[in-house]
PDB file of C-alpha atoms in Angstrom:
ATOM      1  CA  UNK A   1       9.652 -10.161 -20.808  1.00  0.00           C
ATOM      2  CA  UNK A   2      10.200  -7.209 -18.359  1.00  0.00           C
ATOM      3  CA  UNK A   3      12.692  -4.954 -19.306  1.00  0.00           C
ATOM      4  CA  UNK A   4      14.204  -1.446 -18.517  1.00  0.00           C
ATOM      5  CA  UNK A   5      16.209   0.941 -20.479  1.00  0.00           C
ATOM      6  CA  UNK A   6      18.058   3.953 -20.061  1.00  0.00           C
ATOM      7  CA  UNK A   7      19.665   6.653 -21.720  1.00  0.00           C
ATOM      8  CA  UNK A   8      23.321   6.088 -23.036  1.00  0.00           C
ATOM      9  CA  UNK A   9      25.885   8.230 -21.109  1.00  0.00           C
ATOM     10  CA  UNK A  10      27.962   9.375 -20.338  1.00  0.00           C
ATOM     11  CA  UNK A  11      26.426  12.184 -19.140  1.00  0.00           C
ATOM     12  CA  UNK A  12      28.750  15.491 -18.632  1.00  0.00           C
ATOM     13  CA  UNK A  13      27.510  18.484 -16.687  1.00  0.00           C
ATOM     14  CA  UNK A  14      28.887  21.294 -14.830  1.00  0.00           C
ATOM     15  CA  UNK A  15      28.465  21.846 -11.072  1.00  0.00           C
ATOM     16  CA  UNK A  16      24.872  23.274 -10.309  1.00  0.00           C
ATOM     17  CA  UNK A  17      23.774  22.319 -13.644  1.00  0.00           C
ATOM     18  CA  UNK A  18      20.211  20.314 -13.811  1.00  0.00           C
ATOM     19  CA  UNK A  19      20.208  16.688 -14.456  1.00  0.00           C
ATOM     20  CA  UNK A  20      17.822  13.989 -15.538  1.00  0.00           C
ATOM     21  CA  UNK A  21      18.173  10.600 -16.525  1.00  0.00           C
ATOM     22  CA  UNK A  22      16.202   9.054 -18.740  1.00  0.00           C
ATOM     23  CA  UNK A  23      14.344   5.233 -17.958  1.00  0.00           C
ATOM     24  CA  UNK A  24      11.377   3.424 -19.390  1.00  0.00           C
ATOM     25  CA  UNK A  25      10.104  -0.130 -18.853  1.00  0.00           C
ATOM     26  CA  UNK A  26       8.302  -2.560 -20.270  1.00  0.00           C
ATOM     27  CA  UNK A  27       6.600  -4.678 -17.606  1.00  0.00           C
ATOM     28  CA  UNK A  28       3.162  -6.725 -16.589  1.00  0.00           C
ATOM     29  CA  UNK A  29       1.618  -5.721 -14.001  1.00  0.00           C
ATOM     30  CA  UNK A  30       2.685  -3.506 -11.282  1.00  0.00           C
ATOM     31  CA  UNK A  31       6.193  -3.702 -10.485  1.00  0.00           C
ATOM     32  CA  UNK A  32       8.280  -1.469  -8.070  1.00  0.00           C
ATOM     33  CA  UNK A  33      10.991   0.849  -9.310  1.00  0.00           C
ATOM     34  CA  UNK A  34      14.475   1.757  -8.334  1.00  0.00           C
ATOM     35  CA  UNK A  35      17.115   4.213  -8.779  1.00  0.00           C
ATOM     36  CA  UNK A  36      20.683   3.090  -8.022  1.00  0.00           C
ATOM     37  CA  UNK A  37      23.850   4.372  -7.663  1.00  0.00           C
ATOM     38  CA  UNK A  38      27.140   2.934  -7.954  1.00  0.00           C
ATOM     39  CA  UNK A  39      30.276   5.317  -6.778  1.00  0.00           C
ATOM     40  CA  UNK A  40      34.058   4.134  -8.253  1.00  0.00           C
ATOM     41  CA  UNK A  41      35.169   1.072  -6.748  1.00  0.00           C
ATOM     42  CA  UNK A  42      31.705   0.479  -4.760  1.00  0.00           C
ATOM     43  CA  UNK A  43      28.767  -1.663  -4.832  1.00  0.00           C
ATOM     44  CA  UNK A  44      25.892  -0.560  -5.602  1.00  0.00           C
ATOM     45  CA  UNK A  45      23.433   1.759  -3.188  1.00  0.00           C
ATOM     46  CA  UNK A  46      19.454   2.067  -3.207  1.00  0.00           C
ATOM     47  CA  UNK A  47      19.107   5.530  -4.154  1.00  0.00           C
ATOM     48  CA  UNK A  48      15.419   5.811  -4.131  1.00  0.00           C
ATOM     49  CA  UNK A  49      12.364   3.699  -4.881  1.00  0.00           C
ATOM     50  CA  UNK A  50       8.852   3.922  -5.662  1.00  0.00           C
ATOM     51  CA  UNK A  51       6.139   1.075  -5.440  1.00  0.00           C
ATOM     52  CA  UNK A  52       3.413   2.323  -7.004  1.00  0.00           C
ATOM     53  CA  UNK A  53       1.963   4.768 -10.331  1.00  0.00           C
ATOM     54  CA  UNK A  54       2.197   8.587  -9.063  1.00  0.00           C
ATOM     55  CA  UNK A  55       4.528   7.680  -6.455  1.00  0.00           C
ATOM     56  CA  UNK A  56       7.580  10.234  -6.101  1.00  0.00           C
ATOM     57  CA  UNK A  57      10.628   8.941  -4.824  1.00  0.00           C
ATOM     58  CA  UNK A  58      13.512  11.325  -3.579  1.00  0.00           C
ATOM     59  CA  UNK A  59      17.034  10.971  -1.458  1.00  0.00           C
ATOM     60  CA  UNK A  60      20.017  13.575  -1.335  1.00  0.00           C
ATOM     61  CA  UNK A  61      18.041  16.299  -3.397  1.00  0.00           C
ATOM     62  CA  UNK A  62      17.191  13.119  -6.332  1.00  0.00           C
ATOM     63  CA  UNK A  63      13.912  12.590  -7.255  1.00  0.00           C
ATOM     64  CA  UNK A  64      11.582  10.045  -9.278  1.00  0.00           C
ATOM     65  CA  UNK A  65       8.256   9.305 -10.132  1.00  0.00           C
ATOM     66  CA  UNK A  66       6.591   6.550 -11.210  1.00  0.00           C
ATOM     67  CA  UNK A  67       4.693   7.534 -14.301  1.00  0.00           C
ATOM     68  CA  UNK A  68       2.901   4.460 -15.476  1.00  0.00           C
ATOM     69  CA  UNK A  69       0.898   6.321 -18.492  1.00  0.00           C
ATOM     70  CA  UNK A  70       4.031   7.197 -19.744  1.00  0.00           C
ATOM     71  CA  UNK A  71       6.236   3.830 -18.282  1.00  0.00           C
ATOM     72  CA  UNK A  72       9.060   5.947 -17.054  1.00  0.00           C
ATOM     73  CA  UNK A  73      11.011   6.783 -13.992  1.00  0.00           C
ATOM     74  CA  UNK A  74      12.975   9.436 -14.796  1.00  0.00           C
ATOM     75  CA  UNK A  75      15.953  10.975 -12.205  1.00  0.00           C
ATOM     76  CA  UNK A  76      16.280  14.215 -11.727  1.00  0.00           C
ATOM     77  CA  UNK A  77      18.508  16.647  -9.788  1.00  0.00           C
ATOM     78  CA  UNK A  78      18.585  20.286 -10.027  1.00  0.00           C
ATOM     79  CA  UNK A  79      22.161  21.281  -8.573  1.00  0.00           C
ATOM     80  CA  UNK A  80      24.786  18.484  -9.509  1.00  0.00           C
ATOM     81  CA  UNK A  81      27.748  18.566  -7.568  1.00  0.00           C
ATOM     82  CA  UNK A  82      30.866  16.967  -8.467  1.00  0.00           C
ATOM     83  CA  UNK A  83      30.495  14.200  -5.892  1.00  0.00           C
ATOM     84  CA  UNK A  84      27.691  13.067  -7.741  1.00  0.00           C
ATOM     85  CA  UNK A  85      29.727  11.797 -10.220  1.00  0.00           C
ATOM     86  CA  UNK A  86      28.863   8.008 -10.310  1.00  0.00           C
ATOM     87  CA  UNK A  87      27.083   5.495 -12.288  1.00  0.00           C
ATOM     88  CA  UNK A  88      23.042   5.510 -11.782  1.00  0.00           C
ATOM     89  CA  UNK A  89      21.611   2.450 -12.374  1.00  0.00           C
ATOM     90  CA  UNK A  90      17.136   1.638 -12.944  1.00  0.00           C
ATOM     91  CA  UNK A  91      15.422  -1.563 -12.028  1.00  0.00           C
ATOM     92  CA  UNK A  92      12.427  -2.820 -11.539  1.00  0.00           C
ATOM     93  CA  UNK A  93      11.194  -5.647  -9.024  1.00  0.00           C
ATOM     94  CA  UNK A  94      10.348  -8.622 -11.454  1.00  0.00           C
ATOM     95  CA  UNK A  95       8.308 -11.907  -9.804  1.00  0.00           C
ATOM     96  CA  UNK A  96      10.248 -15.039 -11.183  1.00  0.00           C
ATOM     97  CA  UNK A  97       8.942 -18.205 -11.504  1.00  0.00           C
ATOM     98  CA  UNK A  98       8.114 -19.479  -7.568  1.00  0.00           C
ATOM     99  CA  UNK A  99       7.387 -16.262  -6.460  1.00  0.00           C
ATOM    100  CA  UNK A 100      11.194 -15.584  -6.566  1.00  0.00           C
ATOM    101  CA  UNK A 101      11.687 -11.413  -6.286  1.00  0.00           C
ATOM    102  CA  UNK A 102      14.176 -10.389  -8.993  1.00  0.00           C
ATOM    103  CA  UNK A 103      15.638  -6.945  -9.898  1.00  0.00           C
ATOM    104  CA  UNK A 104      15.909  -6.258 -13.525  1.00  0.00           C
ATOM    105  CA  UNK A 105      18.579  -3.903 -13.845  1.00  0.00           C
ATOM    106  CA  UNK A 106      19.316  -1.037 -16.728  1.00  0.00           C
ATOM    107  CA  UNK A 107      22.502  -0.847 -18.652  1.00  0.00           C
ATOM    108  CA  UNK A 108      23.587   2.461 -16.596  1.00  0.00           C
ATOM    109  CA  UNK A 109      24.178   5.565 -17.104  1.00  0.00           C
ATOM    110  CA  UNK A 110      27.678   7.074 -16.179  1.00  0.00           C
ATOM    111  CA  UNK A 111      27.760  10.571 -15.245  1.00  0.00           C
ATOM    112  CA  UNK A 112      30.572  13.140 -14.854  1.00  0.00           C
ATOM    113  CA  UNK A 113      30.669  16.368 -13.014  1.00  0.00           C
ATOM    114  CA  UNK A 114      33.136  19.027 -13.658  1.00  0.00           C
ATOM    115  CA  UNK A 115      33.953  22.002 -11.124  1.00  0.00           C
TER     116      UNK A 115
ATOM    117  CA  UNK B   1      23.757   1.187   6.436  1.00  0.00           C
ATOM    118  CA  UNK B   2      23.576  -2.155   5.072  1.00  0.00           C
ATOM    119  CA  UNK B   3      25.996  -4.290   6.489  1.00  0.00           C
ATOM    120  CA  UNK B   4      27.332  -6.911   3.609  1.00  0.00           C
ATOM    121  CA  UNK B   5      31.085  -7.480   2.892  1.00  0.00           C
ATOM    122  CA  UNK B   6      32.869  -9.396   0.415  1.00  0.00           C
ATOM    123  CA  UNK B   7      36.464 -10.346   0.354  1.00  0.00           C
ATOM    124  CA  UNK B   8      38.817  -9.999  -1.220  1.00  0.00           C
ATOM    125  CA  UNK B   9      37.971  -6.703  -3.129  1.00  0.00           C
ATOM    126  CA  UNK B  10      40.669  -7.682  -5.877  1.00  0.00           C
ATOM    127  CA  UNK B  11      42.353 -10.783  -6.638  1.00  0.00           C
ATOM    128  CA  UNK B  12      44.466 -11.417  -9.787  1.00  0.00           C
ATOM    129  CA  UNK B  13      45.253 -15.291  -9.962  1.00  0.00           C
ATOM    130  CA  UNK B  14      46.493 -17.686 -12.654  1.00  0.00           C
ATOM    131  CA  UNK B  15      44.462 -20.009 -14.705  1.00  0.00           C
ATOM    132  CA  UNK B  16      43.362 -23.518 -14.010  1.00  0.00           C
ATOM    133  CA  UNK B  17      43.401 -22.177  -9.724  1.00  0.00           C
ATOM    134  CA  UNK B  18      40.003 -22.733  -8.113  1.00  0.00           C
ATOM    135  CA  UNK B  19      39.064 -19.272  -5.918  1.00  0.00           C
ATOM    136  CA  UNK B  20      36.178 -19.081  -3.737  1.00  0.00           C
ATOM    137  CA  UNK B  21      34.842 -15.559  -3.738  1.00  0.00           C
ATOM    138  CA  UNK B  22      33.736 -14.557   0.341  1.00  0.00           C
ATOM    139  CA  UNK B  23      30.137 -12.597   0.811  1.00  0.00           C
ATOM    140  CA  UNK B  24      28.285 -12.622   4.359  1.00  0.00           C
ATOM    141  CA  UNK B  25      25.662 -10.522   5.948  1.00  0.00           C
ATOM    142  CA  UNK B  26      24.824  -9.883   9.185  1.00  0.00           C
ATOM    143  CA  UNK B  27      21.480  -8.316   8.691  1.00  0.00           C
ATOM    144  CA  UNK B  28      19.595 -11.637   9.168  1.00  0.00           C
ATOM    145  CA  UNK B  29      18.411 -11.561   4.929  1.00  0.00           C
ATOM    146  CA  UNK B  30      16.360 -14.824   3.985  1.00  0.00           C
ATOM    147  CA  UNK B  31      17.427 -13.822  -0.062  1.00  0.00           C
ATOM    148  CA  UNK B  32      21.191 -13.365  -1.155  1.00  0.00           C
ATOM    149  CA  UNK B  33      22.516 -12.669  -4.986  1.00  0.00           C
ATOM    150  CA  UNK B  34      25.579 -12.934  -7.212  1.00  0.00           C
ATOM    151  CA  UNK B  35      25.750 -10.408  -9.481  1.00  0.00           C
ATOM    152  CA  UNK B  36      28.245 -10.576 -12.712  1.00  0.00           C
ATOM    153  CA  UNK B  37      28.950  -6.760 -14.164  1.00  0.00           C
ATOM    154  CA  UNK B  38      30.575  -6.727 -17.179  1.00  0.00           C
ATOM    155  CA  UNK B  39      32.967  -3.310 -18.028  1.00  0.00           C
ATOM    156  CA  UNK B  40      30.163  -2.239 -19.780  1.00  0.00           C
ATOM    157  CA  UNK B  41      28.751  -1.416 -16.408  1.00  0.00           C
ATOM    158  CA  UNK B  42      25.437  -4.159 -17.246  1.00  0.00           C
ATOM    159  CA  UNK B  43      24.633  -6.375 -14.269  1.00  0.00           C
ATOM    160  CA  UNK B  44      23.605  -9.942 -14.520  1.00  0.00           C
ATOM    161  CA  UNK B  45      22.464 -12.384 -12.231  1.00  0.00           C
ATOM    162  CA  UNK B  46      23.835 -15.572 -12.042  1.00  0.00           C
ATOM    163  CA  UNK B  47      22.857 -16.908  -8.883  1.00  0.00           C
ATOM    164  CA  UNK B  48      20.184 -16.395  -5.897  1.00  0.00           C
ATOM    165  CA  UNK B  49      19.188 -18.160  -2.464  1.00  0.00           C
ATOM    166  CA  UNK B  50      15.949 -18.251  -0.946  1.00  0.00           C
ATOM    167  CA  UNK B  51      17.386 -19.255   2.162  1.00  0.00           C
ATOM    168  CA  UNK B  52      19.361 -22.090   3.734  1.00  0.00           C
ATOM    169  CA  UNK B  53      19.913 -24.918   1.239  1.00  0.00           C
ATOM    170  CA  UNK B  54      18.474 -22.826  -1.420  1.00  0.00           C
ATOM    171  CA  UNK B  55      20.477 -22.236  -4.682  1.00  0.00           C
ATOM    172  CA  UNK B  56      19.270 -21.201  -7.855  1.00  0.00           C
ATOM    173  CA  UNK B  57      20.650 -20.039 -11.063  1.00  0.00           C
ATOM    174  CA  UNK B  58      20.598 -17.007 -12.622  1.00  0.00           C
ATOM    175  CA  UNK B  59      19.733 -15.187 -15.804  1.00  0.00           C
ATOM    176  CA  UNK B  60      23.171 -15.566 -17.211  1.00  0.00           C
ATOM    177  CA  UNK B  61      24.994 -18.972 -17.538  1.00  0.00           C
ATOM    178  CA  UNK B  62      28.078 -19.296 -15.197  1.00  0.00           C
ATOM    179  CA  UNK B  63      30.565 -21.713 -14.275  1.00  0.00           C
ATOM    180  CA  UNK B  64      30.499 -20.381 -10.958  1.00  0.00           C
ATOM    181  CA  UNK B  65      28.589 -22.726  -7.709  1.00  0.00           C
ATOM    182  CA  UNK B  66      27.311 -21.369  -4.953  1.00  0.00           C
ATOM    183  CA  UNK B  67      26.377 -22.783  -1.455  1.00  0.00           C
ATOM    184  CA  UNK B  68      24.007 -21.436   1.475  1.00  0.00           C
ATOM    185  CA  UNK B  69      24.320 -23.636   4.381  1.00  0.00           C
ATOM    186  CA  UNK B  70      24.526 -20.679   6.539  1.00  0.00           C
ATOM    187  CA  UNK B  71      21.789 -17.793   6.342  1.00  0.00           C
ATOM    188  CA  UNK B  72      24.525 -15.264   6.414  1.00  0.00           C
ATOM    189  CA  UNK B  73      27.105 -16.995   4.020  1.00  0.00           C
ATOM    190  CA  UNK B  74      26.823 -17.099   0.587  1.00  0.00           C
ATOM    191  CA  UNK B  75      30.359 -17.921  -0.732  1.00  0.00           C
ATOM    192  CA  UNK B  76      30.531 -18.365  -5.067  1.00  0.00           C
ATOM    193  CA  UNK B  77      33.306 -20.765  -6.245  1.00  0.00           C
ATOM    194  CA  UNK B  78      34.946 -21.563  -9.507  1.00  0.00           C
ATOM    195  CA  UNK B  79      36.551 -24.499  -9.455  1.00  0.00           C
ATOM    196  CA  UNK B  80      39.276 -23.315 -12.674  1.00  0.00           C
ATOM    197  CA  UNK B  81      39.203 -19.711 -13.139  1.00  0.00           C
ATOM    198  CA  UNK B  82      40.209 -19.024 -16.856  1.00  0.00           C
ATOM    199  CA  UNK B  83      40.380 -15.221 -18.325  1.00  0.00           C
ATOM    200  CA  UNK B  84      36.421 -15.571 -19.429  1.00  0.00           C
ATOM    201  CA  UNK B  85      36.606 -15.104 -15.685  1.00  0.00           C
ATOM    202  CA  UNK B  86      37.903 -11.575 -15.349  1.00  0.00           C
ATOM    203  CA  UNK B  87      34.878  -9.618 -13.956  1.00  0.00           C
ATOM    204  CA  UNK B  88      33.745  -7.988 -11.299  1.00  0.00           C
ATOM    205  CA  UNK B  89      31.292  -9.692  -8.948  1.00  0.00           C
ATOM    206  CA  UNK B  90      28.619  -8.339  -6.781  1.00  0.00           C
ATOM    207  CA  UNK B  91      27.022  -9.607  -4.060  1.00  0.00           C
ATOM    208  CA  UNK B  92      24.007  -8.779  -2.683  1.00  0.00           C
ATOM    209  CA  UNK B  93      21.370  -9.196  -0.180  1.00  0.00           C
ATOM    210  CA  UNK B  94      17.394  -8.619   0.504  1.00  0.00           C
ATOM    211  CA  UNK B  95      15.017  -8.984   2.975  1.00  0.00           C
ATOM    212  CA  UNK B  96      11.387 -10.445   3.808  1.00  0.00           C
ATOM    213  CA  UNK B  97       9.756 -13.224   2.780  1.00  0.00           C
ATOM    214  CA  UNK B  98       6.742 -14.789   0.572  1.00  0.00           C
ATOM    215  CA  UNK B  99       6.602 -12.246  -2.312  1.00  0.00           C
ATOM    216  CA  UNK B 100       6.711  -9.168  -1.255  1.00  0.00           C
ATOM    217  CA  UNK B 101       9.277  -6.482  -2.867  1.00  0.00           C
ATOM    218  CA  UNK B 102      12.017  -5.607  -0.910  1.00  0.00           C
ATOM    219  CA  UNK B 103      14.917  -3.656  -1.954  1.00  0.00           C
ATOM    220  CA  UNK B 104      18.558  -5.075  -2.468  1.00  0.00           C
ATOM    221  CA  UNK B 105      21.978  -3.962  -0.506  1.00  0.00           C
ATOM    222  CA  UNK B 106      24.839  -4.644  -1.993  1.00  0.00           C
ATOM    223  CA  UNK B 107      28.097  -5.486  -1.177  1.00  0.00           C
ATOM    224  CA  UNK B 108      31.053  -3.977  -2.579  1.00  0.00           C
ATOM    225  CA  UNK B 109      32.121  -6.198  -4.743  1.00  0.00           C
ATOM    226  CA  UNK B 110      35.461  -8.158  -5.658  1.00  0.00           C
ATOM    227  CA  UNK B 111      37.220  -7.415  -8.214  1.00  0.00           C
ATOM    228  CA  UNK B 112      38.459 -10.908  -9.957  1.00  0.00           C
ATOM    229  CA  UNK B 113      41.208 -10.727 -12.941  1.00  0.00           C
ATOM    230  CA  UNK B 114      42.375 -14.298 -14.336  1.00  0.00           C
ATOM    231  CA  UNK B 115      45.507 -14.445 -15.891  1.00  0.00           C
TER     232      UNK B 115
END
């Protein structure tokens, strides 16, 4: 079945450090990708998506792209700031049975940003 | 800004009580979601709606119901919360119709803890 995984955290940086995330995915056919993010005692927020191979995705100086050759969607940041501190989460848009639209959903990765 | 709420955001109750967890939109969303997230951070789903008087289950067994008989109410119930219980819960909503891929908003979650 479709799957996604991501690289264990935590992740520790300092401010202004660069950042990337690791995710692959195992999937048939074409599906979309995510990127969200899930601040301390929130839900989670779309941080950026991309629906098809090549396509860059990028919010609040984050970016992704869709690299189906490779099956990634990796995030990347140059200049962390300590706000960014938060728990990123990767999906991808999975067709259940019906035509049902599902999100299947990394295990996270927390990240921590010191002054 | 997406505009889904849940209530409460924490509740600590005793076992054997039945609690009915609160999630509404007003965004007009044909497709809602539970979400369970363990403290690992993973998300799983454990029920969806396609619409009014649609309920399906999830990936991940629950005890939980769920009813839709209003597009912008999705309420989860467990009718004797035991400690097996103690999660967080996410709710979460998503646009369009047919199968096309449309990106989830989430609530912010409730906070459940079963003594």
């Amino acid at each position: 079945g479709n799957s996604v995984t991501q690289m264990e955290g935590p992740v520790t940086l300092s401010e202004e450090a660069f950042l990337t995330i690791n995710c692959t995915y195992t999937a048939t056919g074409y599906p979309s990708l995510f990127w969200y993010v899930q601040y301390p005692g929130e839900g989670l927020q779309l941080l950026l998506k991309a629906t098809k191979a090549d396509d860059k995705g990028s919010n609040k100086g984050f970016e992704a792209t869709y690299r189906k050759e490779t099956t990634s969607f990796h995030l990347e940041k140059g200049s962390v700031q300590v706000s960014d501190s938060a728990v990123y989460f990767c999906a991808l848009s999975d067709r259940g049975s019906g035509g049902y639209n599902k999100l299947i959903f990394g295990a996270g990765t927390r990240l921590a940003v010191h002054p | 800004e997406a505009d889904i709420y849940q209530t409460p955001r924490y509740l600590v109750i005793g076992t054997g009580k039945k609690i009915t967890l609160e999630c509404s939109q007003t965004m007009g969303h044909d497709k809602m979601y539970w979400y369970q997230q363990d403290p690992g951070m993973e998300l799983h789903l454990i029920h969806y709606s396609y619409g009014v008087n649609s309920t399906e289950k999830g990936d991940l067994s629950s005890e939980s119901t769920v009813s839709r008989i209003r597009t912008e109410h999705f309420p989860l119930t467990l009718e004797s919360a035991r400690p097996s219980h103690t999660s967080q819960y996410l709710c979460a909503s998503s646009a369009g119709t047919g199968t096309g891929v449309y990106e989830q908003y989430f609530g912010p979650g409730t906070r459940l803890t079963v003594t």
